[in-house]
């Protein structure tokens, strides 16, 4: 279903770095980390990492 929605267009998403299930799902679907990370001041213990495809 993800491929049907995204097609061949480039895509970007943010995933919690500490969420191995989500990270594994997106890696299996062709996404890769691009090195950009951010934290939300309202949730400073969670680091979000950007993934691109």
C-alpha atoms as one frame of an Amber mdcrd trajectory, in Angstrom:
protein
   0.000   0.000   0.000   2.879   2.372   0.769   4.242   1.950  -2.766   0.795
   2.619  -4.229   0.520   5.896  -2.349   4.075   7.112  -2.923   4.704   5.642
  -6.361   8.162   6.535  -7.619   8.119  10.088  -6.278  10.747  11.091  -3.704
   9.449  10.960  -0.138  10.596  12.139   3.292   9.420  11.315   6.803  10.436
  11.716  10.428  10.732   8.706  12.724  11.605   8.468  16.402  15.176   7.182
  16.420  14.410   5.010  19.437  11.566   3.190  17.619  13.203   0.072  16.115
   9.954  -1.366  14.700   9.129   1.777  12.734  12.732   2.194  11.612  12.881
  -1.423  10.385   9.581  -1.006   8.505  10.785   2.064   6.634  14.210   0.560
   5.902  12.468  -2.479   4.376  10.486  -0.093   2.206  13.477   1.697   0.727
  13.904   4.623   3.112  17.340   5.596   4.418  18.496   8.002   7.118  19.973
  11.175   5.653  21.696  12.310   8.851  19.283  15.097   9.838  17.908  14.886
  13.379  15.742  17.095  15.563  14.180  17.174  18.997  10.850  18.677  19.984
  11.125  21.045  22.951   7.896  19.502  24.288   9.401  15.983  24.145  13.151
  16.514  24.663  13.884  12.835  25.353  12.772  11.817  21.848  15.100  12.362
  18.911  13.476  12.328  15.491  15.557  11.298  12.497  14.685  12.125   8.897
  14.416   9.314   6.380  14.234   9.752   2.620  13.393   7.543  -0.323
